[in-house]
Rosetta silent file (secondary structure, phi, psi, omega in degrees, C-alpha in Angstrom):
SEQUENCE: MGQPRAGSDSSIQATNVQVCDIDPSLEELLNKFKFRKEKNIAAIVLKIDRENQKVVLDEEYEDVTIEDLQNELPASQPRYVLLSYVYKRDDGRVSYPLCFIFVSPQGCQPDLTMMYAGTKMAIKNFAQATKEFEIRSVEELTEEFLEEKLAFFR
SCORE:     score description
SCORE:     0.000 S_00000001
   1 L     0.000  109.159 -177.903    0.000    0.000    0.000 S_00000001
   2 L   -93.011  176.556  177.127    1.803    3.131   -1.206 S_00000001
   3 L   -72.272  148.473  176.569    1.239    6.791   -0.582 S_00000001
   4 L   -63.116  145.467  176.874   -1.480    8.491   -2.626 S_00000001
   5 L   -73.095  146.845  175.700   -0.227   10.221   -5.734 S_00000001
   6 L   -58.982  131.954  178.868   -0.278   14.006   -5.753 S_00000001
   7 L    88.671   -7.192  177.982   -3.507   15.132   -7.361 S_00000001
   8 L   -76.288  161.525 -176.689   -5.278   11.806   -6.819 S_00000001
   9 L   -60.296  -29.202 -175.766   -8.754   11.843   -5.268 S_00000001
  10 L   -87.471   -6.755  179.064   -7.512   10.407   -1.979 S_00000001
  11 L   -85.065  151.662  177.536   -4.804   13.009   -1.420 S_00000001
  12 L   -82.425  127.922 -177.437   -5.431   16.098    0.669 S_00000001
  13 L  -105.548   90.904 -178.328   -5.307   19.190   -1.505 S_00000001
  14 H   -65.624  -18.880 -178.547   -4.192   22.019    0.742 S_00000001
  15 H   -71.051  -14.450  178.746   -4.239   24.389   -2.204 S_00000001
  16 H   -67.916  -27.585  178.768   -8.058   24.446   -2.107 S_00000001
  17 L  -106.771  108.351 -176.217   -7.949   26.616    1.020 S_00000001
  18 L  -112.286  122.587  172.532   -5.981   29.754    0.258 S_00000001
  19 L   -86.033  130.719 -173.695   -5.247   32.387    2.859 S_00000001
  20 L   -80.746  152.407  175.269   -5.006   35.733    1.121 S_00000001
  21 E   -77.019  162.271  176.909   -2.076   38.135    1.282 S_00000001
  22 E  -106.336  126.002 -179.795   -2.404   41.586    2.816 S_00000001
  23 L   -56.745  125.565 -177.786   -1.730   44.501    0.483 S_00000001
  24 L   -57.868  -27.081 -179.786    1.507   46.158    1.716 S_00000001
  25 H   -66.823  -16.747  179.859   -0.036   49.632    1.303 S_00000001
  26 H   -73.176  -23.926 -176.518   -2.388   48.834    4.198 S_00000001
  27 H   -59.219  -49.727 -179.675    0.444   48.827    6.749 S_00000001
  28 H   -65.586  -42.488  179.242    0.954   52.605    6.706 S_00000001
  29 H   -59.319  -46.462 -178.606   -2.797   53.255    6.570 S_00000001
  30 H   -69.050  -36.140  176.967   -3.473   51.020    9.581 S_00000001
  31 H   -63.250  -43.559  176.682   -0.592   52.505   11.584 S_00000001
  32 H   -62.001  -41.179 -177.490   -1.967   56.011   11.038 S_00000001
  33 H   -65.092  -42.727 -179.201   -5.435   54.781   11.939 S_00000001
  34 H   -62.227  -33.064 -174.373   -4.308   53.140   15.195 S_00000001
  35 L  -107.794   20.881  179.995   -2.623   56.314   16.401 S_00000001
  36 L   -64.847  149.773 -176.545   -5.177   58.851   15.193 S_00000001
  37 L  -101.874  -14.016 -177.967   -5.871   61.731   17.585 S_00000001
  38 L   -62.106  148.457 -177.241   -9.404   62.608   16.482 S_00000001
  39 L  -110.888   52.407  177.161  -12.100   61.975   19.058 S_00000001
  40 L  -137.090  175.665  179.803  -14.820   60.722   16.741 S_00000001
  41 L   -83.553  131.486  177.806  -15.909   57.416   15.248 S_00000001
  42 E  -138.931  157.914 -178.966  -13.920   56.314   12.205 S_00000001
  43 E  -147.794  148.467  169.829  -13.697   53.084   10.243 S_00000001
  44 E  -120.326  126.782  179.587  -11.601   51.324    7.670 S_00000001
  45 E  -109.329  127.498 -179.537  -13.387   48.652    5.660 S_00000001
  46 E  -113.582  148.032  177.018  -11.277   45.972    4.008 S_00000001
  47 E  -135.904  167.947  176.252  -12.268   43.464    1.365 S_00000001
  48 E   -99.981  125.562  171.956  -10.633   40.606   -0.487 S_00000001
  49 E   -81.169  103.996 -173.937   -9.750   41.163   -4.116 S_00000001
  50 L   -60.953  -39.824 -176.380  -10.642   37.678   -5.356 S_00000001
  51 L   -61.535  -43.448 -178.471   -8.680   37.954   -8.584 S_00000001
  52 L   -97.573   -3.651 -178.204   -5.402   38.768   -6.822 S_00000001
  53 L    49.554   55.016 -176.490   -6.296   36.958   -3.568 S_00000001
  54 E  -138.678  141.300  175.034   -5.232   39.999   -1.590 S_00000001
  55 E   -81.535  127.073 -176.624   -6.829   42.024    1.213 S_00000001
  56 E  -133.243  166.508  177.007   -7.276   45.620    0.044 S_00000001
  57 E   -70.578  131.262  173.453   -8.920   48.835    1.182 S_00000001
  58 E   -97.996  -56.752  179.756  -12.620   49.013    0.347 S_00000001
  59 E  -150.403  157.430  176.394  -13.583   52.294    2.051 S_00000001
  60 E  -129.346  132.606 -176.944  -12.346   54.676    4.712 S_00000001
  61 E  -126.561  132.957  177.737  -14.760   56.668    6.903 S_00000001
  62 E  -120.439  134.946  179.647  -14.001   59.617    9.172 S_00000001
  63 L    54.327   57.086 -176.259  -16.526   61.020   11.675 S_00000001
  64 L  -109.615  150.637  172.283  -19.113   58.415   10.743 S_00000001
  65 L   -90.150  158.373  178.284  -22.140   57.201   12.680 S_00000001
  66 H   -64.190  -37.680  178.545  -22.637   53.499   13.252 S_00000001
  67 H   -62.601  -43.780  178.077  -25.949   53.735   11.377 S_00000001
  68 H   -64.048  -41.489  178.023  -24.226   55.309    8.351 S_00000001
  69 H   -61.102  -45.959  178.685  -21.496   52.661    8.455 S_00000001
  70 H   -56.766  -42.773 -179.094  -24.119   49.923    8.620 S_00000001
  71 H   -68.603  -25.041 -178.823  -25.860   51.406    5.564 S_00000001
  72 H   -84.363  -23.502 -177.702  -22.591   51.506    3.599 S_00000001
  73 L   -74.410  139.495  177.573  -21.597   47.874    4.179 S_00000001
  74 L   -67.219  135.752 -175.763  -22.701   45.357    1.546 S_00000001
  75 L   -76.628  -19.150 -172.999  -25.475   43.144    2.900 S_00000001
  76 L  -122.663   13.894  178.221  -24.450   40.009    1.017 S_00000001
  77 L  -132.128  143.363  178.114  -20.624   40.087    1.004 S_00000001
  78 L   -67.524  154.922  174.823  -18.122   39.602    3.833 S_00000001
  79 E  -152.455  156.638  169.243  -15.991   42.518    5.013 S_00000001
  80 E  -106.314  131.561  178.740  -13.452   43.301    7.698 S_00000001
  81 E  -120.603  125.617  170.494  -14.157   46.507    9.609 S_00000001
  82 E  -103.693  120.231 -171.957  -11.612   48.274   11.787 S_00000001
  83 E  -121.772  122.377  171.279  -13.539   50.670   13.953 S_00000001
  84 E   -94.491  108.425 -169.903  -12.170   53.397   16.175 S_00000001
  85 L  -107.653  148.729  175.071  -15.113   53.815   18.509 S_00000001
  86 L   -99.143  108.330 -176.405  -15.959   56.469   21.108 S_00000001
  87 E  -109.848  114.336  179.605  -17.029   54.516   24.184 S_00000001
  88 E   -95.618  115.323 -178.881  -18.508   56.504   27.063 S_00000001
  89 L   -79.098  161.769 -179.709  -18.373   54.522   30.277 S_00000001
  90 L   -59.317  -30.755 -177.860  -20.968   54.707   33.041 S_00000001
  91 L   -85.476    5.604  176.918  -18.479   56.523   35.300 S_00000001
  92 L    96.690  -15.384  178.542  -17.989   59.306   32.726 S_00000001
  93 L   -70.134  151.274  178.493  -14.631   58.167   31.364 S_00000001
  94 E  -120.501  135.193  175.254  -14.223   57.963   27.605 S_00000001
  95 E  -128.235  165.142 -176.073  -12.105   55.410   25.766 S_00000001
  96 L  -129.122   70.469 -178.520  -11.374   54.837   22.093 S_00000001
  97 L   -66.973  145.077  173.520  -11.138   51.073   21.552 S_00000001
  98 E   -94.608  110.600 -175.358   -9.920   49.741   18.231 S_00000001
  99 E  -104.049  137.004  173.068  -12.478   47.102   17.292 S_00000001
 100 E  -105.048  120.153 -178.759  -12.070   44.432   14.638 S_00000001
 101 E  -120.384  120.265  177.144  -15.445   43.374   13.259 S_00000001
 102 E   -96.701  113.046  178.757  -15.729   40.449   10.887 S_00000001
 103 E   -96.479  113.543 -176.275  -18.934   40.783    8.879 S_00000001
 104 L  -129.857   80.917 -176.349  -19.795   37.373    7.460 S_00000001
 105 L   -62.078  145.072  175.763  -23.349   37.407    6.056 S_00000001
 106 L   -68.778  147.630  176.486  -25.197   34.136    5.707 S_00000001
 107 L    88.696    6.577  177.339  -25.705   32.918    2.173 S_00000001
 108 L   -72.843  162.327  176.562  -22.373   34.113    0.760 S_00000001
 109 L   -61.772  133.060 -176.023  -20.542   32.044   -1.801 S_00000001
 110 H   -56.403  -39.333 -178.404  -18.692   29.269    0.077 S_00000001
 111 H   -67.332  -37.049  177.991  -15.314   29.960   -1.556 S_00000001
 112 H   -68.330  -42.472  177.647  -15.516   33.651   -0.646 S_00000001
 113 H   -59.846  -41.016  179.481  -16.552   32.833    2.915 S_00000001
 114 H   -66.602  -39.544  177.764  -13.562   30.491    3.226 S_00000001
 115 H   -59.676  -46.707 -178.883  -11.161   33.153    1.917 S_00000001
 116 H   -66.864  -46.074 -178.773  -12.392   35.643    4.497 S_00000001
 117 H   -63.694  -38.100 -178.866  -12.483   33.143    7.365 S_00000001
 118 H   -72.461  -16.188 -177.717   -9.003   31.865    6.492 S_00000001
 119 H  -107.837   -9.489 -173.959   -7.556   35.370    6.500 S_00000001
 120 H   -53.346  -51.046 -176.416   -9.449   36.764    9.514 S_00000001
 121 H   -66.523  -35.741  178.772   -6.806   36.139   12.185 S_00000001
 122 H   -63.281  -41.115  179.075   -4.003   37.487   10.001 S_00000001
 123 H   -68.346  -44.781  179.708   -5.915   40.757    9.540 S_00000001
 124 H   -58.832  -45.770  179.824   -6.808   41.014   13.240 S_00000001
 125 H   -67.585  -40.084  179.199   -3.172   40.479   14.210 S_00000001
 126 H   -60.857  -41.702 -178.084   -1.919   42.816   11.486 S_00000001
 127 H   -80.088  -17.268 -176.738   -4.246   45.589   12.711 S_00000001
 128 L    55.076   42.823  178.424   -3.463   44.898   16.384 S_00000001
 129 L   -69.606  145.252 -177.187   -7.109   45.460   17.268 S_00000001
 130 L   -91.343  -21.743  179.659   -7.922   45.282   20.967 S_00000001
 131 E  -129.256  144.082 -179.059  -11.503   44.008   20.622 S_00000001
 132 E  -131.991  131.640  178.458  -12.887   41.437   18.198 S_00000001
 133 E  -136.250  153.754  176.399  -16.485   40.809   17.186 S_00000001
 134 E  -129.883  133.685  177.522  -18.181   38.762   14.484 S_00000001
 135 E  -127.339  152.141 -177.004  -21.591   39.476   13.027 S_00000001
 136 L  -102.373   -4.853  173.344  -23.677   37.512   10.551 S_00000001
 137 L  -154.676  151.545 -177.852  -25.589   40.456    9.081 S_00000001
 138 H   -65.398  -23.843  178.903  -24.953   44.187    8.770 S_00000001
 139 H   -63.883  -23.258  178.639  -28.177   44.837   10.709 S_00000001
 140 H   -71.676  -20.742 -177.664  -26.432   43.521   13.845 S_00000001
 141 L   -79.768   93.597 -178.942  -23.942   46.400   13.717 S_00000001
 142 L  -133.152  165.741  174.692  -25.651   48.926   15.993 S_00000001
 143 H   -58.233  -42.401 -178.041  -24.697   51.294   18.803 S_00000001
 144 H   -61.962  -42.890  178.636  -26.512   48.944   21.206 S_00000001
 145 H   -58.911  -50.372 -178.074  -24.503   45.944   19.986 S_00000001
 146 H   -63.743  -44.010 -179.840  -21.191   47.797   20.441 S_00000001
 147 H   -61.406  -42.530 -179.988  -22.144   49.229   23.845 S_00000001
 148 H   -64.477  -46.348 -179.077  -23.213   45.784   25.075 S_00000001
 149 H   -66.134  -42.029 -177.389  -20.042   44.081   23.824 S_00000001
 150 H   -72.506  -27.122  177.841  -17.707   46.784   25.116 S_00000001
 151 H   -62.457  -27.982  179.283  -19.378   46.846   28.545 S_00000001
 152 L   -63.815  -27.147 -174.356  -18.065   43.303   28.988 S_00000001
 153 L   -92.783   16.430 -175.822  -14.456   44.630   28.905 S_00000001
 154 L   -49.494    0.000    0.000  -14.786   47.069   31.843 S_00000001
């Protein structure tokens, strides 16, 4: 009984699951974003360029509301959102957590979902986000959702 031949039906084909590269131009953008001084809500939305299998900038938002951000996100495609949020604590203190939100809508094409899921941790680590959340529809991205999740980290 020999080893399966490469490419035979019984061999494991690791090439079917491809983790995408991160566009090098994102490094400077994310560093600026992490150390921004503005005291408003801002977001960077990243997507996967399927053709090049690379994570690239989709949109950048400055002084945005969560409702506006929700309306801008595609309802049927995954996205990575880096959100600089203004969190007002019950005791009056204000913090600006960097949140990583993986938007993975139900019903997406399986290959696209796998690309995003397989690259998620690399993006989170690359961005050095302090909080991580996953949502299954853009409607879940609300002020109430963020306040509830962030209250857990007191």
